[in-house]
GROMACS .gro file of C-alpha atoms in nm:
model
  359
    1MET     CA    1   1.482  -2.867   7.227
    2LYS     CA    2   1.467  -2.647   6.858
    3LYS     CA    3   1.539  -2.304   6.817
    4GLY     CA    4   1.211  -2.128   6.924
    5GLU     CA    5   1.050  -2.413   7.151
    6ASP     CA    6   0.875  -2.319   7.434
    7MET     CA    7   1.090  -2.015   7.422
    8GLY     CA    8   0.965  -1.677   7.473
    9TYR     CA    9   1.030  -1.547   7.105
   10LYS     CA   10   0.804  -1.329   6.841
   11ASP     CA   11   0.716  -1.545   6.525
   12LEU     CA   12   0.788  -1.340   6.279
   13GLY     CA   13   0.701  -1.559   6.003
   14LYS     CA   14   0.939  -1.689   5.717
   15GLU     CA   15   0.691  -1.763   5.464
   16ILE     CA   16   0.731  -1.567   5.133
   17SER     CA   17   0.484  -1.292   5.056
   18PHE     CA   18   0.327  -1.080   4.748
   19ALA     CA   19   0.540  -0.823   4.885
   20ASP     CA   20   0.860  -1.010   4.926
   21LEU     CA   21   0.829  -1.169   4.563
   22ALA     CA   22   0.782  -0.824   4.377
   23VAL     CA   23   1.067  -0.658   4.502
   24ALA     CA   24   1.302  -0.985   4.449
   25LYS     CA   25   1.402  -0.871   4.131
   26SER     CA   26   1.549  -0.511   4.208
   27LEU     CA   27   1.713  -0.640   4.521
   28LYS     CA   28   1.943  -0.821   4.284
   29HIS     CA   29   2.133  -0.450   4.182
   30ASN     CA   30   2.098  -0.293   4.568
   31ARG     CA   31   2.455  -0.231   4.679
   32SER     CA   32   2.371  -0.243   5.070
   33VAL     CA   33   2.211  -0.605   4.978
   34LYS     CA   34   2.526  -0.709   4.797
   35MET     CA   35   2.763  -0.599   5.116
   36MET     CA   36   2.512  -0.803   5.346
   37GLU     CA   37   2.529  -1.143   5.120
   38ARG     CA   38   2.904  -1.093   5.089
   39ILE     CA   39   2.904  -1.054   5.460
   40ASN     CA   40   2.685  -1.364   5.491
   41LYS     CA   41   2.864  -1.564   5.315
   42VAL     CA   42   3.164  -1.585   5.510
   43VAL     CA   43   3.010  -1.500   5.886
   44LYS     CA   44   2.892  -1.850   6.054
   45TRP     CA   45   2.560  -1.670   6.235
   46ARG     CA   46   2.498  -1.993   6.390
   47ASN     CA   47   2.754  -1.982   6.602
   48ILE     CA   48   2.737  -1.645   6.710
   49GLU     CA   49   2.324  -1.735   6.771
   50ALA     CA   50   2.456  -1.956   6.986
   51LEU     CA   51   2.674  -1.793   7.203
   52LEU     CA   52   2.414  -1.515   7.273
   53MET     CA   53   2.198  -1.767   7.347
   54GLU     CA   54   2.439  -1.836   7.623
   55TYR     CA   55   2.393  -1.494   7.770
   56TYR     CA   56   2.109  -1.361   7.686
   57GLU     CA   57   1.809  -1.424   7.897
   58VAL     CA   58   1.564  -1.255   7.780
   59GLY     CA   59   1.304  -1.471   7.576
   60ARG     CA   60   1.399  -1.841   7.759
   61SER     CA   61   1.070  -1.817   7.912
   62ASP     CA   62   0.723  -1.862   7.741
   63GLU     CA   63   0.585  -1.642   8.030
   64GLY     CA   64   0.552  -1.294   7.898
   65ALA     CA   65   0.514  -1.117   7.605
   66ASP     CA   66   0.725  -1.226   7.363
   67ALA     CA   67   1.095  -1.085   7.280
   68TYR     CA   68   1.303  -1.071   6.993
   69PRO     CA   69   1.549  -1.315   6.890
   70PRO     CA   70   1.862  -1.160   7.034
   71LEU     CA   71   2.040  -1.222   6.698
   72MET     CA   72   1.819  -1.021   6.480
   73LEU     CA   73   1.865  -0.728   6.747
   74LEU     CA   74   2.261  -0.753   6.745
   75LYS     CA   75   2.220  -0.759   6.342
   76CYS     CA   76   1.996  -0.444   6.388
   77MET     CA   77   2.322  -0.306   6.635
   78LEU     CA   78   2.555  -0.355   6.313
   79LEU     CA   79   2.353  -0.233   6.046
   80GLN     CA   80   2.350   0.095   6.264
   81LYS     CA   81   2.726   0.090   6.224
   82TRP     CA   82   2.801  -0.016   5.902
   83PHE     CA   83   2.585   0.247   5.776
   84ARG     CA   84   2.643   0.545   6.031
   85ILE     CA   85   2.309   0.571   6.201
   86GLN     CA   86   2.319   0.827   6.474
   87SER     CA   87   2.024   0.741   6.683
   88ASP     CA   88   1.844   0.469   6.799
   89PRO     CA   89   1.481   0.608   6.692
   90GLU     CA   90   1.629   0.675   6.312
   91LEU     CA   91   1.774   0.301   6.324
   92GLU     CA   92   1.383   0.179   6.380
   93ASN     CA   93   1.316   0.441   6.080
   94GLN     CA   94   1.583   0.275   5.892
   95ILE     CA   95   1.478  -0.077   5.928
   96ASN     CA   96   1.053   0.013   5.825
   97ASP     CA   97   1.201   0.171   5.534
   98ARG     CA   98   1.475  -0.007   5.370
   99ILE     CA   99   1.424  -0.335   5.233
  100SER     CA  100   1.765  -0.416   5.252
  101PHE     CA  101   1.766  -0.395   5.583
  102LYS     CA  102   1.444  -0.625   5.645
  103LYS     CA  103   1.612  -0.883   5.413
  104PHE     CA  104   1.945  -0.874   5.626
  105LEU     CA  105   1.689  -0.913   5.971
  106ASP     CA  106   1.488  -1.209   5.827
  107LEU     CA  107   1.226  -0.948   5.873
  108PRO     CA  108   0.920  -0.991   5.693
  109LEU     CA  109   0.832  -0.673   5.492
  110ASP     CA  110   0.517  -0.654   5.637
  111LYS     CA  111   0.670  -0.671   6.022
  112PRO     CA  112   0.774  -0.320   6.200
  113SER     CA  113   1.081  -0.299   6.343
  114PRO     CA  114   1.152  -0.321   6.691
  115ASP     CA  115   1.104  -0.045   6.890
  116HIS     CA  116   1.378   0.215   6.961
  117SER     CA  117   1.380   0.140   7.317
  118THR     CA  118   1.437  -0.265   7.296
  119PHE     CA  119   1.762  -0.159   7.100
  120SER     CA  120   1.879   0.015   7.472
  121ARG     CA  121   1.756  -0.238   7.674
  122PHE     CA  122   1.937  -0.499   7.453
  123ARG     CA  123   2.295  -0.303   7.498
  124SER     CA  124   2.179  -0.318   7.910
  125ARG     CA  125   2.092  -0.675   7.909
  126LEU     CA  126   2.426  -0.791   7.683
  127SER     CA  127   2.708  -0.794   7.921
  128LYS     CA  128   3.072  -0.672   7.819
  129ASP     CA  129   3.184  -1.027   7.870
  130ALA     CA  130   2.927  -1.157   7.591
  131MET     CA  131   3.041  -0.887   7.379
  132ILE     CA  132   3.475  -1.010   7.415
  133GLN     CA  133   3.323  -1.355   7.359
  134LEU     CA  134   3.167  -1.254   7.006
  135ASN     CA  135   3.425  -1.050   6.889
  136ASN     CA  136   3.606  -1.372   6.961
  137VAL     CA  137   3.432  -1.604   6.764
  138VAL     CA  138   3.432  -1.358   6.440
  139LEU     CA  139   3.834  -1.316   6.468
  140GLN     CA  140   3.889  -1.702   6.520
  141GLU     CA  141   3.671  -1.764   6.217
  142PHE     CA  142   3.857  -1.534   6.002
  143ALA     CA  143   4.203  -1.648   6.145
  144LYS     CA  144   4.066  -2.001   6.046
  145ARG     CA  145   4.029  -1.886   5.673
  146GLY     CA  146   4.421  -1.777   5.672
  147LEU     CA  147   4.360  -1.415   5.765
  148SER     CA  148   4.638  -1.389   6.010
  149ILE     CA  149   4.615  -1.186   6.343
  150ASN     CA  150   4.854  -1.287   6.589
  151GLU     CA  151   5.200  -1.196   6.422
  152GLY     CA  152   5.220  -0.811   6.547
  153ILE     CA  153   4.998  -0.571   6.713
  154ALA     CA  154   5.026  -0.208   6.756
  155VAL     CA  155   4.854  -0.027   7.067
  156ASP     CA  156   4.735   0.304   7.076
  157ALA     CA  157   4.502   0.530   7.292
  158ARG     CA  158   4.285   0.859   7.171
  159LEU     CA  159   4.047   1.090   7.410
  160VAL     CA  160   3.711   1.101   7.374
  161LYS     CA  161   3.495   1.444   7.389
  162SER     CA  162   3.239   1.344   7.755
  163ALA     CA  163   2.874   1.295   7.636
  164SER     CA  164   2.806   1.573   7.879
  165LYS     CA  165   2.925   1.958   7.909
  166PRO     CA  166   3.218   1.930   8.113
  167LEU     CA  167   3.246   2.031   8.500
  168SER     CA  168   3.527   2.161   8.732
  169ASN     CA  169   3.679   1.847   8.978
  170ASP     CA  170   3.517   2.005   9.273
  171GLY     CA  171   3.159   2.022   9.040
  172ILE     CA  172   3.184   1.621   8.981
  173LYS     CA  173   3.289   1.558   9.349
  174GLU     CA  174   2.973   1.773   9.437
  175GLU     CA  175   2.772   1.595   9.175
  176LYS     CA  176   2.904   1.248   9.299
  177LYS     CA  177   2.748   1.340   9.644
  178LYS     CA  178   2.435   1.435   9.516
  179LYS     CA  179   2.395   1.122   9.338
  180ASP     CA  180   2.505   0.871   9.620
  181ARG     CA  181   2.202   1.073   9.836
  182PRO     CA  182   1.854   0.940   9.802
  183GLU     CA  183   1.721   1.233   9.711
  184GLY     CA  184   2.009   1.222   9.426
  185LYS     CA  185   1.848   0.945   9.263
  186LEU     CA  186   1.487   1.111   9.196
  187ASP     CA  187   1.380   1.367   8.931
  188ASN     CA  188   1.131   1.670   9.101
  189LYS     CA  189   0.857   1.421   9.081
  190GLY     CA  190   1.032   1.183   9.291
  191ASN     CA  191   1.061   0.929   9.037
  192PRO     CA  192   1.328   0.772   8.940
  193ILE     CA  193   1.602   0.956   8.725
  194LYS     CA  194   1.610   0.827   8.356
  195PHE     CA  195   1.884   1.038   8.272
  196SER     CA  196   2.229   1.109   8.446
  197ARG     CA  197   2.519   1.344   8.384
  198ASP     CA  198   2.866   1.156   8.280
  199LEU     CA  199   3.015   1.158   8.655
  200GLU     CA  200   3.320   0.917   8.516
  201SER     CA  201   3.469   1.123   8.292
  202ASP     CA  202   3.775   1.356   8.421
  203TRP     CA  203   4.037   1.588   8.290
  204THR     CA  204   4.376   1.551   8.078
  205VAL     CA  205   4.560   1.805   7.913
  206LYS     CA  206   4.736   1.673   7.549
  207ASN     CA  207   4.939   1.941   7.378
  208ASP     CA  208   4.843   2.247   7.633
  209VAL     CA  209   4.494   2.183   7.567
  210PRO     CA  210   4.265   2.053   7.872
  211HIS     CA  211   4.031   1.774   7.764
  212TYR     CA  212   3.712   1.633   7.960
  213GLY     CA  213   3.624   1.304   7.908
  214LEU     CA  214   3.739   0.944   7.846
  215LYS     CA  215   4.022   0.775   7.679
  216GLU     CA  216   3.998   0.465   7.427
  217HIS     CA  217   4.262   0.207   7.425
  218ALA     CA  218   4.285  -0.019   7.164
  219SER     CA  219   4.508  -0.265   6.983
  220VAL     CA  220   4.509  -0.381   6.649
  221ASP     CA  221   4.712  -0.636   6.418
  222VAL     CA  222   4.930  -0.495   6.202
  223ASP     CA  223   4.891  -0.722   5.892
  224ASN     CA  224   4.505  -0.680   5.819
  225GLY     CA  225   4.365  -0.479   6.037
  226PHE     CA  226   4.197  -0.600   6.292
  227ILE     CA  227   4.076  -0.439   6.572
  228LEU     CA  228   4.174  -0.713   6.851
  229ALA     CA  229   4.094  -0.514   7.171
  230THR     CA  230   3.968  -0.226   7.320
  231THR     CA  231   3.827  -0.024   7.637
  232LEU     CA  232   3.767   0.303   7.765
  233THR     CA  233   3.882   0.460   8.071
  234PRO     CA  234   3.893   0.831   8.225
  235ALA     CA  235   4.087   1.095   8.023
  236SER     CA  236   4.325   1.117   8.306
  237ASP     CA  237   4.423   0.739   8.339
  238HIS     CA  238   4.808   0.703   8.178
  239ASP     CA  239   4.826   0.515   7.842
  240SER     CA  240   5.119   0.293   7.952
  241LYS     CA  241   4.940   0.080   8.174
  242TYR     CA  242   4.723  -0.033   7.974
  243LEU     CA  243   4.960  -0.197   7.738
  244PRO     CA  244   4.956  -0.574   7.924
  245TYR     CA  245   4.560  -0.549   7.926
  246LEU     CA  246   4.537  -0.498   7.573
  247ALA     CA  247   4.831  -0.751   7.463
  248ILE     CA  248   4.617  -1.015   7.673
  249ALA     CA  249   4.296  -0.946   7.536
  250SER     CA  250   4.438  -0.938   7.166
  251CYS     CA  251   4.510  -1.324   7.183
  252HIS     CA  252   4.208  -1.469   6.994
  253THR     CA  253   4.376  -1.829   6.928
  254GLU     CA  254   4.631  -2.025   7.061
  255ASP     CA  255   4.908  -1.861   6.917
  256PRO     CA  256   5.091  -1.640   7.117
  257ILE     CA  257   5.102  -1.256   6.981
  258GLU     CA  258   5.459  -1.226   6.863
  259LYS     CA  259   5.535  -0.852   6.852
  260VAL     CA  260   5.387  -0.523   7.023
  261TYR     CA  261   5.456  -0.191   6.851
  262ALA     CA  262   5.400   0.106   7.070
  263ASP     CA  263   5.476   0.476   7.027
  264LYS     CA  264   5.696   0.665   7.330
  265GLY     CA  265   5.408   0.694   7.548
  266TYR     CA  266   5.449   0.317   7.631
  267TYR     CA  267   5.822   0.333   7.713
  268GLY     CA  268   5.951   0.203   8.069
  269GLU     CA  269   6.089  -0.073   8.242
  270PRO     CA  270   5.736  -0.240   8.338
  271ASN     CA  271   5.599  -0.279   7.971
  272ARG     CA  272   5.966  -0.396   7.879
  273ALA     CA  273   5.987  -0.640   8.172
  274PHE     CA  274   5.628  -0.757   8.101
  275LEU     CA  275   5.717  -0.793   7.746
  276SER     CA  276   6.036  -1.028   7.822
  277MET     CA  277   5.823  -1.235   8.044
  278ASN     CA  278   5.560  -1.368   7.795
  279GLU     CA  279   5.844  -1.373   7.530
  280ILE     CA  280   5.731  -1.105   7.338
  281GLU     CA  281   5.915  -0.890   7.100
  282ASP     CA  282   5.932  -0.551   7.208
  283GLY     CA  283   5.822  -0.301   6.965
  284ILE     CA  284   5.785   0.017   7.202
  285MET     CA  285   5.962   0.310   7.049
  286ARG     CA  286   6.236   0.463   7.231
  287LYS     CA  287   6.282   0.826   7.402
  288ASP     CA  288   6.528   0.995   7.595
  289THR     CA  289   6.581   0.957   7.945
  290LYS     CA  290   6.699   1.169   8.232
  291THR     CA  291   7.042   1.013   8.266
  292ALA     CA  292   7.066   0.931   7.816
  293LYS     CA  293   6.969   1.006   7.476
  294ILE     CA  294   6.845   0.792   7.240
  295THR     CA  295   7.106   0.700   6.982
  296GLU     CA  296   7.099   0.757   6.605
  297LEU     CA  297   7.053   0.370   6.567
  298GLU     CA  298   6.740   0.386   6.804
  299LYS     CA  299   6.607   0.726   6.593
  300GLU     CA  300   6.590   0.467   6.288
  301ARG     CA  301   6.430   0.208   6.484
  302ASN     CA  302   6.163   0.459   6.554
  303LYS     CA  303   6.091   0.541   6.239
  304LYS     CA  304   6.071   0.152   6.157
  305ILE     CA  305   5.802   0.123   6.430
  306SER     CA  306   5.631   0.411   6.324
  307LYS     CA  307   5.590   0.249   5.956
  308LYS     CA  308   5.394  -0.042   6.108
  309ARG     CA  309   5.216   0.113   6.428
  310TYR     CA  310   5.013   0.393   6.186
  311ILE     CA  311   4.756   0.151   6.158
  312VAL     CA  312   4.594   0.192   6.481
  313GLU     CA  313   4.571   0.556   6.438
  314GLN     CA  314   4.421   0.488   6.062
  315TYR     CA  315   4.142   0.284   6.286
  316PHE     CA  316   4.097   0.601   6.494
  317GLY     CA  317   4.091   0.791   6.248
  318LEU     CA  318   3.797   0.607   6.038
  319SER     CA  319   3.608   0.559   6.367
  320HIS     CA  320   3.604   0.935   6.425
  321LEU     CA  321   3.526   0.994   6.092
  322HIS     CA  322   3.210   0.764   6.028
  323ASP     CA  323   3.123   0.667   6.363
  324GLY     CA  324   3.138   0.985   6.538
  325ALA     CA  325   3.387   0.789   6.786
  326TYR     CA  326   3.536   1.121   6.857
  327ARG     CA  327   3.226   1.187   7.128
  328ALA     CA  328   3.101   0.951   7.364
  329ARG     CA  329   2.778   0.847   7.304
  330PHE     CA  330   2.657   0.700   7.663
  331THR     CA  331   2.727   0.897   8.006
  332ARG     CA  332   2.831   0.575   8.144
  333ILE     CA  333   3.183   0.400   8.076
  334VAL     CA  334   3.018   0.080   8.100
  335LYS     CA  335   2.793   0.164   7.819
  336ASN     CA  336   3.063   0.341   7.587
  337THR     CA  337   3.264   0.017   7.595
  338TRP     CA  338   2.994  -0.182   7.503
  339ASP     CA  339   2.962   0.064   7.196
  340ALA     CA  340   3.319   0.053   7.093
  341MET     CA  341   3.310  -0.309   7.116
  342CYS     CA  342   3.002  -0.315   6.910
  343ARG     CA  343   3.202  -0.082   6.659
  344GLN     CA  344   3.490  -0.356   6.697
  345MET     CA  345   3.266  -0.595   6.551
  346ALA     CA  346   3.117  -0.449   6.304
  347PHE     CA  347   3.469  -0.306   6.169
  348ASN     CA  348   3.594  -0.652   6.168
  349ILE     CA  349   3.346  -0.831   6.002
  350ASN     CA  350   3.324  -0.569   5.712
  351ARG     CA  351   3.726  -0.534   5.712
  352GLY     CA  352   3.734  -0.941   5.732
  353THR     CA  353   3.486  -1.024   5.466
  354LYS     CA  354   3.645  -0.796   5.216
  355LEU     CA  355   3.966  -0.931   5.243
  356LEU     CA  356   3.832  -1.243   5.179
  357ALA     CA  357   3.645  -1.144   4.872
  358THR     CA  358   3.983  -1.037   4.698
  359THR     CA  359   4.183  -1.340   4.766
   0.00000   0.00000   0.00000
């Protein structure tokens, strides 16, 4: 069965209109268009679309209202990241306003953007597992084109502010109890609550400063700077226990991870044993223990490791600056993790296509 045949997707029309012809010449010098053309030359959207069709069930039936193709909606999410668009209503406005966006989306000039509520529903309907697989497809394509992603990874974590105002631990417990009761799921008019405050964040202290929110754990390839894995947890979860997860989640090809670089917070027997058992070279910085201080040789080793693991801090800094990643967008961990994985995909596509363009 051909794509779109007997399936409930909107007929967006591919015929070239007079409006399309009129603007074609002006687009030749548009920098946004050049960026998207660079991306389209490398990214195999058909492979991504095929995977989306496996996970995204909306539109499979010809019953009910026609749905937007999932590939178009995913591209909308990527545009939001690349062009630092802060909200879904603004994304809708930008698509309607910018010719370059419509060209990238294969959306005719006389067709409107999907409604901003469509973007929200898309995030809810496309699972975390689907996002993991989509990122895997992107990274495998770059590996096939000669960009290494397995020679070494740097892992680290950063604090993320909650989308809600802070509550005390007792306040969090009380709000959770309210939410568990039937009346806690309804608003003053008896309707289901559409928005609820963040009850999955919690408190931690860093550098003697209390923090209420979440923690993003990430691994980055030390050669080309690709984000290989990311996940979010409550802020109080300790960094060190996520090293095994990040190492496993960073395996996107058949080649094994050769070395893991990490700061002193990951030092300890469990992580060293995990690396040894999986024949991964130990690049964890050493620190003083209760029974022994680190040697001069270990201090020199730490300096060499810090020069490698800076790249994960570079990702944190760039996403903090350009994507507002220092603050959660949503009140639930699952939606914030999805958002982080979308940022991962956008970051990797942009970085990989730039690297290939210079080789």
